[in-house]
mmCIF file of C-alpha atoms in Angstrom:
data_model
loop_
_atom_site.group_PDB
_atom_site.id
_atom_site.type_symbol
_atom_site.label_atom_id
_atom_site.label_comp_id
_atom_site.label_asym_id
_atom_site.label_seq_id
_atom_site.Cartn_x
_atom_site.Cartn_y
_atom_site.Cartn_z
ATOM 1 C CA MET A 9 297.462 -133.439 44.275
ATOM 2 C CA THR A 10 299.752 -130.766 42.848
ATOM 3 C CA THR A 11 303.418 -131.224 42.053
ATOM 4 C CA LYS A 12 306.066 -128.855 43.367
ATOM 5 C CA TRP A 13 307.935 -127.278 40.463
ATOM 6 C CA THR A 14 310.520 -124.665 39.601
ATOM 7 C CA LEU A 15 311.369 -122.909 36.381
ATOM 8 C CA THR A 16 314.849 -123.523 34.941
ATOM 9 C CA ILE A 17 316.522 -121.161 32.489
ATOM 10 C CA ASP A 18 319.427 -122.465 30.387
ATOM 11 C CA CYS A 19 322.249 -119.931 30.089
ATOM 12 C CA ALA A 20 325.998 -119.447 29.692
ATOM 13 C CA ASP A 21 326.562 -117.470 32.917
ATOM 14 C CA PRO A 22 324.128 -118.538 35.661
ATOM 15 C CA ALA A 23 325.366 -115.977 38.212
ATOM 16 C CA LEU A 24 324.923 -113.069 35.767
ATOM 17 C CA VAL A 25 321.461 -114.128 34.649
ATOM 18 C CA ALA A 26 320.369 -114.896 38.238
ATOM 19 C CA ARG A 27 321.418 -111.397 39.380
ATOM 20 C CA PHE A 28 319.410 -109.852 36.533
ATOM 21 C CA TRP A 29 316.289 -111.824 37.437
ATOM 22 C CA CYS A 30 316.683 -110.905 41.119
ATOM 23 C CA THR A 31 316.427 -107.279 39.991
ATOM 24 C CA ALA A 32 313.534 -107.975 37.617
ATOM 25 C CA LEU A 33 311.446 -109.982 40.083
ATOM 26 C CA GLY A 34 312.521 -108.723 43.499
ATOM 27 C CA TYR A 35 313.851 -112.216 44.289
ATOM 28 C CA THR A 36 316.974 -113.054 46.293
ATOM 29 C CA GLU A 37 319.694 -115.666 45.875
ATOM 30 C CA SER A 38 318.424 -118.971 47.288
ATOM 31 C CA ALA A 39 319.854 -119.914 50.649
ATOM 32 C CA PRO A 40 322.472 -122.671 50.782
ATOM 33 C CA PRO A 41 321.349 -126.118 51.947
ATOM 34 C CA GLN A 42 320.591 -126.483 55.645
ATOM 35 C CA GLY A 43 323.778 -126.930 57.652
ATOM 36 C CA TRP A 44 325.932 -124.580 55.526
ATOM 37 C CA ASP A 45 326.297 -120.831 55.995
ATOM 38 C CA THR A 46 327.340 -120.150 52.386
ATOM 39 C CA TRP A 47 327.245 -121.808 48.986
ATOM 40 C CA GLU A 48 331.060 -121.654 48.943
ATOM 41 C CA ALA A 49 331.195 -123.714 52.144
ATOM 42 C CA TRP A 50 328.771 -126.248 50.650
ATOM 43 C CA PHE A 51 330.815 -126.506 47.424
ATOM 44 C CA THR A 52 334.036 -126.894 49.405
ATOM 45 C CA ASP A 53 332.642 -129.536 51.767
ATOM 46 C CA LEU A 54 331.318 -131.550 48.809
ATOM 47 C CA ASN A 55 334.629 -131.230 46.909
ATOM 48 C CA VAL A 56 333.019 -129.440 43.969
ATOM 49 C CA PRO A 57 335.862 -128.071 41.800
ATOM 50 C CA GLU A 58 335.934 -124.268 41.904
ATOM 51 C CA ASP A 59 335.587 -124.042 38.110
ATOM 52 C CA GLU A 60 332.125 -125.662 38.484
ATOM 53 C CA TRP A 61 330.798 -123.224 41.092
ATOM 54 C CA ASN A 62 328.991 -121.164 38.424
ATOM 55 C CA ASP A 63 327.404 -124.172 36.694
ATOM 56 C CA GLY A 64 324.096 -123.272 38.307
ATOM 57 C CA ALA A 65 322.307 -120.710 40.420
ATOM 58 C CA SER A 66 318.940 -120.432 42.107
ATOM 59 C CA ILE A 67 316.798 -117.495 43.179
ATOM 60 C CA SER A 68 313.757 -117.436 45.447
ATOM 61 C CA ASP A 69 310.810 -115.278 46.343
ATOM 62 C CA PRO A 70 311.863 -113.700 49.658
ATOM 63 C CA ASP A 71 308.297 -114.209 50.950
ATOM 64 C CA GLY A 72 308.401 -117.911 50.051
ATOM 65 C CA VAL A 73 305.167 -117.726 48.052
ATOM 66 C CA LEU A 74 306.170 -117.863 44.381
ATOM 67 C CA PRO A 75 308.213 -120.632 42.721
ATOM 68 C CA SER A 76 311.983 -120.524 42.758
ATOM 69 C CA ILE A 77 313.898 -120.166 39.500
ATOM 70 C CA SER A 78 317.032 -122.110 38.637
ATOM 71 C CA PHE A 79 319.717 -121.231 36.107
ATOM 72 C CA LEU A 80 321.687 -124.008 34.457
ATOM 73 C CA LYS A 81 324.915 -123.546 32.520
ATOM 74 C CA VAL A 82 324.692 -125.058 29.039
ATOM 75 C CA PRO A 83 327.229 -124.891 26.192
ATOM 76 C CA GLU A 84 324.841 -123.919 23.405
ATOM 77 C CA ARG A 85 323.401 -120.437 22.866
ATOM 78 C CA ARG A 86 319.720 -119.742 22.358
ATOM 79 C CA THR A 87 319.016 -119.876 18.621
ATOM 80 C CA VAL A 88 315.241 -119.415 18.273
ATOM 81 C CA LYS A 89 312.504 -117.418 19.968
ATOM 82 C CA ASN A 90 311.474 -118.767 23.369
ATOM 83 C CA ARG A 91 308.161 -120.638 23.306
ATOM 84 C CA LEU A 92 307.782 -119.957 27.036
ATOM 85 C CA HIS A 93 308.508 -116.575 28.575
ATOM 86 C CA LEU A 94 307.707 -114.542 31.676
ATOM 87 C CA ASP A 95 305.304 -111.602 31.622
ATOM 88 C CA LEU A 96 306.196 -109.083 34.329
ATOM 89 C CA GLN A 97 302.758 -107.730 35.209
ATOM 90 C CA VAL A 98 303.609 -104.270 36.509
ATOM 91 C CA ALA A 99 300.916 -102.046 34.954
ATOM 92 C CA GLY A 100 298.043 -103.006 37.229
ATOM 93 C CA GLY A 101 295.702 -104.246 34.499
ATOM 94 C CA ARG A 102 293.535 -102.613 31.865
ATOM 95 C CA ALA A 103 291.211 -101.084 34.468
ATOM 96 C CA GLN A 104 294.018 -98.686 35.458
ATOM 97 C CA PRO A 105 294.261 -95.298 33.721
ATOM 98 C CA GLN A 106 296.361 -95.656 30.556
ATOM 99 C CA HIS A 107 298.857 -92.954 31.562
ATOM 100 C CA LEU A 108 299.549 -94.804 34.832
ATOM 101 C CA ARG A 109 299.877 -98.173 33.054
ATOM 102 C CA GLU A 110 302.318 -96.703 30.530
ATOM 103 C CA GLN A 111 304.337 -94.982 33.274
ATOM 104 C CA ARG A 112 304.710 -98.276 35.170
ATOM 105 C CA ILE A 113 305.651 -100.243 32.030
ATOM 106 C CA ARG A 114 308.218 -97.682 30.880
ATOM 107 C CA SER A 115 309.699 -97.242 34.358
ATOM 108 C CA THR A 116 310.195 -100.992 34.722
ATOM 109 C CA GLY A 117 311.580 -101.253 31.186
ATOM 110 C CA ASP A 118 314.094 -98.481 31.907
ATOM 111 C CA LYS A 119 315.168 -100.136 35.186
ATOM 112 C CA LEU A 120 315.683 -103.486 33.463
ATOM 113 C CA GLN A 121 317.625 -101.965 30.575
ATOM 114 C CA ALA A 122 319.946 -100.399 33.159
ATOM 115 C CA ALA A 123 320.341 -103.916 34.643
ATOM 116 C CA GLY A 124 321.338 -105.402 31.268
ATOM 117 C CA ALA A 125 318.093 -106.097 29.397
ATOM 118 C CA THR A 126 317.503 -105.185 25.762
ATOM 119 C CA LEU A 127 314.303 -103.661 24.428
ATOM 120 C CA VAL A 128 313.236 -105.624 21.348
ATOM 121 C CA GLU A 129 309.926 -103.977 20.481
ATOM 122 C CA GLU A 130 307.068 -101.896 21.881
ATOM 123 C CA PHE A 131 303.513 -103.122 21.284
ATOM 124 C CA GLY A 132 300.299 -101.122 21.286
ATOM 125 C CA THR A 133 297.720 -99.496 19.076
ATOM 126 C CA ASP A 134 296.749 -95.886 18.375
ATOM 127 C CA ASN A 135 299.706 -94.557 20.418
ATOM 128 C CA VAL A 136 298.605 -96.596 23.451
ATOM 129 C CA LEU A 137 301.404 -98.729 24.885
ATOM 130 C CA ASP A 138 300.306 -102.265 25.776
ATOM 131 C CA HIS A 139 303.599 -104.017 26.541
ATOM 132 C CA LEU A 140 307.333 -104.222 25.914
ATOM 133 C CA TRP A 141 309.053 -107.259 24.442
ATOM 134 C CA MET A 142 312.477 -107.463 26.044
ATOM 135 C CA GLN A 143 315.399 -109.866 26.440
ATOM 136 C CA ASP A 144 317.554 -110.572 29.490
ATOM 137 C CA PRO A 145 321.380 -110.226 29.281
ATOM 138 C CA GLU A 146 321.637 -113.564 27.421
ATOM 139 C CA GLY A 147 318.749 -113.004 25.030
ATOM 140 C CA ASN A 148 315.948 -114.849 26.834
ATOM 141 C CA ASP A 149 312.593 -113.259 25.973
ATOM 142 C CA PHE A 150 310.218 -111.684 28.480
ATOM 143 C CA CYS A 151 307.529 -109.009 28.396
ATOM 144 C CA VAL A 152 306.718 -106.068 30.628
ATOM 145 C CA VAL A 153 302.931 -105.621 30.724
#
């Protein structure tokens, strides 16, 4: 039997990082719990102080197929390289023509930089781009492949 799971990303500003990952993955903000029309209504009804409303965020695959991702506010900043990261597989695989793979990787990289990501390094050999190492707005590592 499998176990239902989600991925949680520690961060300083859950709303900011969640918006970035919605752009990166095509996800949407997770719906509020059943019985509430908005997250604000849920927070209010449960007497959550307004200064705690950005202590967490959650995004979901709009098709309901892929796992949801949660964002949790933590006081400490990331200090070392992530041991776990996401690979955004946009190129279509090595069977695709290299010019098409590179176009897809660069196009996605450009879109994500416009959304707040930072390009750390390009990887490849013999002038053939394989992937981009990037960081989200708070420095969490990911790759575009």
